[in-house]
Amino acid sequence: ILFFFAPASIPFLNPSPDRAAPPPPPPPLLFSTDKEAGLRANTSQKADILRTIENAVLTKETVGSMKRLTIILEDGQSERFIEMGDLFGLYRMNPPKDLSAWIEKIPMIFVFSADSGPRFGLAVKTTDSDRTESAILAWEPFLSSELEPLFFGETHELRNASFEDRAYRNVDVRFLPLSTQKDLGIGYAIFPASDVLVLTTSETAL
């Protein structure tokens, strides 16, 4: 009876205005990994975000393993997971405007531990695979320079290489080799069965 006639007397029907906000939904898990590392950084501290990501990427792991990074950005009382737009801004990338229109906001960020060192990568759902592919193709001439920060200081000797067509398990891959001595370059593929774009600095990771 009290429930129907005196709802104001039921505490849980009138939550306190200072109740903590629910945590943001996690980034999508688009494929399995061996390990996960949760990171936090202040939204207003760009250097802190970059340092936090770099430290996580360069942490030594078992060769051949894949580590997922979940990055929460804090802003006062609110927090959210890092978005593609944040990554573009942090690393001063300038992708075609069309690309942002065809991919989802929150990526799955991962690190592949190659024989020659850690390799950064991300995977993100796309709402239109064909248009996403067209946007990436238009971005290709600039990828080697704009993705340079994702090598985290590692040098490479090939400067005039071109993207090459590869194929793995009936999936078309584009790869730009940047070294003849180690697994280092820029590769991407769109997996049509799941509408997922994967972009990484390792051919093996693909």
XYZ file of C-alpha atoms in Angstrom:
206
model
C 0.000 0.000 0.000
C 2.798 2.430 0.849
C 4.373 1.662 -2.491
C 1.317 2.979 -4.331
C 0.229 5.834 -2.098
C 3.445 7.198 -0.619
C 6.282 6.690 -3.161
C 8.209 9.628 -1.730
C 8.765 7.607 1.427
C 10.589 4.867 -0.489
C 14.275 5.917 -0.604
C 15.266 4.040 -3.753
C 12.552 5.806 -5.766
C 14.236 9.154 -5.135
C 17.961 8.666 -5.601
C 20.281 11.204 -4.091
C 21.390 13.807 -6.639
C 25.026 13.209 -5.709
C 24.884 9.495 -6.438
C 27.900 8.456 -8.505
C 27.271 8.209 -12.227
C 27.276 4.681 -13.642
C 30.537 3.637 -15.288
C 30.718 4.067 -19.055
C 30.192 0.955 -21.169
C 33.473 -0.780 -21.999
C 35.024 -0.699 -25.461
C 33.962 -3.562 -27.708
C 35.891 -6.829 -27.482
C 36.215 -7.568 -31.190
C 38.594 -10.514 -30.811
C 40.217 -12.413 -27.976
C 43.482 -11.297 -26.377
C 45.907 -12.847 -23.912
C 45.884 -9.992 -21.439
C 44.174 -6.716 -20.595
C 45.571 -3.534 -19.073
C 43.303 -0.803 -17.730
C 44.653 2.752 -17.959
C 43.432 6.089 -16.595
C 44.443 9.626 -17.452
C 43.114 13.158 -17.068
C 41.368 14.501 -20.149
C 43.015 17.912 -19.811
C 46.548 16.536 -19.516
C 47.586 15.590 -23.051
C 51.175 14.775 -22.069
C 49.913 12.509 -19.298
C 47.636 10.605 -21.692
C 50.447 10.119 -24.213
C 52.883 8.995 -21.515
C 50.358 6.566 -20.046
C 49.723 4.962 -23.438
C 53.422 4.790 -24.310
C 54.336 3.142 -21.007
C 51.632 0.512 -21.511
C 52.715 -0.174 -25.081
C 56.399 -0.493 -24.216
C 55.847 -2.776 -21.212
C 57.530 -6.051 -22.128
C 55.207 -9.008 -22.663
C 55.543 -12.563 -23.947
C 56.517 -12.668 -27.622
C 53.518 -13.509 -29.770
C 50.986 -12.380 -27.190
C 48.229 -9.817 -27.639
C 47.326 -7.274 -24.956
C 44.171 -5.193 -24.923
C 44.329 -1.629 -23.573
C 41.247 -0.001 -22.075
C 41.816 3.718 -21.540
C 39.516 5.808 -19.371
C 39.719 9.595 -19.603
C 38.723 11.423 -16.431
C 37.215 14.909 -16.365
C 36.176 15.986 -12.890
C 33.270 13.795 -11.798
C 32.776 12.258 -15.242
C 34.758 9.676 -17.103
C 34.617 7.994 -20.482
C 36.608 5.639 -22.636
C 38.979 7.086 -25.192
C 37.476 7.604 -28.644
C 38.860 7.591 -32.173
C 38.622 11.376 -32.278
C 40.786 11.577 -29.160
C 43.461 9.401 -30.766
C 43.418 11.457 -33.958
C 43.883 14.635 -31.927
C 46.507 13.280 -29.545
C 48.735 12.015 -32.336
C 47.940 14.871 -34.735
C 46.459 12.633 -37.388
C 44.354 14.164 -40.113
C 42.236 11.382 -41.613
C 39.715 12.078 -44.377
C 36.525 13.502 -42.921
C 34.595 10.665 -44.525
C 36.392 8.113 -42.374
C 34.903 9.346 -39.102
C 31.449 9.131 -40.627
C 31.778 5.405 -41.327
C 33.439 4.110 -38.152
C 32.175 3.878 -34.601
C 33.553 6.190 -31.927
C 35.127 3.762 -29.467
C 37.919 1.469 -30.705
C 39.466 -1.644 -29.291
C 43.134 -0.800 -28.714
C 45.708 -3.577 -28.587
C 49.437 -4.240 -28.486
C 51.010 -7.184 -30.291
C 54.375 -8.363 -28.939
C 56.438 -9.111 -32.038
C 59.927 -10.635 -31.986
C 61.387 -7.196 -32.637
C 59.253 -5.267 -30.162
C 55.722 -4.133 -29.297
C 53.366 -3.109 -32.083
C 50.406 -0.800 -31.591
C 47.064 -1.526 -33.177
C 43.390 -0.728 -33.062
C 40.192 -2.305 -34.270
C 36.914 -0.499 -34.773
C 33.503 -1.398 -36.141
C 32.499 0.215 -39.398
C 28.991 0.988 -40.567
C 29.952 0.803 -44.242
C 32.928 -1.343 -45.229
C 33.169 -0.108 -48.829
C 33.144 3.574 -47.907
C 35.564 2.977 -45.043
C 37.944 1.278 -47.467
C 37.703 4.187 -49.885
C 38.504 6.658 -47.104
C 41.528 4.650 -45.953
C 42.816 4.360 -49.524
C 42.631 8.151 -49.837
C 44.606 8.432 -46.581
C 47.364 6.035 -47.659
C 49.807 8.666 -49.041
C 49.914 10.317 -45.611
C 49.813 7.305 -43.292
C 53.563 6.750 -42.998
C 54.101 10.263 -41.649
C 50.897 10.651 -39.626
C 51.250 7.279 -37.895
C 54.934 7.826 -37.085
C 54.139 8.533 -33.381
C 52.674 5.032 -33.099
C 56.168 3.579 -33.569
C 57.048 5.130 -30.184
C 60.547 6.175 -31.172
C 61.495 3.023 -33.069
C 63.383 3.794 -36.250
C 62.921 2.253 -39.675
C 65.142 2.312 -42.734
C 62.629 2.238 -45.607
C 61.414 5.699 -46.560
C 60.104 5.308 -50.109
C 58.182 2.062 -49.855
C 54.671 1.672 -51.202
C 51.617 -0.139 -49.929
C 51.353 -3.715 -51.153
C 48.368 -6.002 -51.565
C 48.366 -9.108 -49.399
C 45.723 -11.698 -48.630
C 45.232 -13.802 -45.508
C 42.400 -16.321 -45.248
C 40.466 -14.625 -48.020
C 40.779 -11.201 -46.397
C 42.408 -8.427 -48.444
C 45.214 -6.656 -46.605
C 47.177 -3.541 -47.443
C 50.652 -3.340 -45.932
C 53.413 -0.740 -46.100
C 56.740 -2.389 -45.138
C 59.077 0.009 -43.355
C 61.888 -2.395 -42.550
C 63.629 -5.362 -44.154
C 65.022 -6.487 -40.807
C 61.967 -6.569 -38.560
C 58.192 -6.740 -38.549
C 57.486 -3.033 -38.739
C 55.172 -1.135 -41.029
C 51.595 0.001 -41.451
C 48.934 -2.512 -42.274
C 45.177 -2.473 -42.378
C 42.341 -4.743 -43.343
C 38.566 -4.670 -43.239
C 37.038 -7.963 -42.192
C 33.764 -8.128 -44.145
C 32.153 -10.845 -42.046
C 32.239 -8.658 -38.940
C 32.591 -5.163 -40.503
C 35.723 -4.476 -38.481
C 38.618 -2.265 -39.539
C 41.995 -3.278 -38.102
C 44.956 -0.901 -38.321
C 48.333 -1.897 -36.926
C 52.098 -1.378 -37.177
C 52.776 -5.105 -37.586
C 52.065 -7.399 -40.517
C 52.058 -10.439 -38.230
C 49.383 -8.889 -36.013
C 46.969 -8.907 -38.922
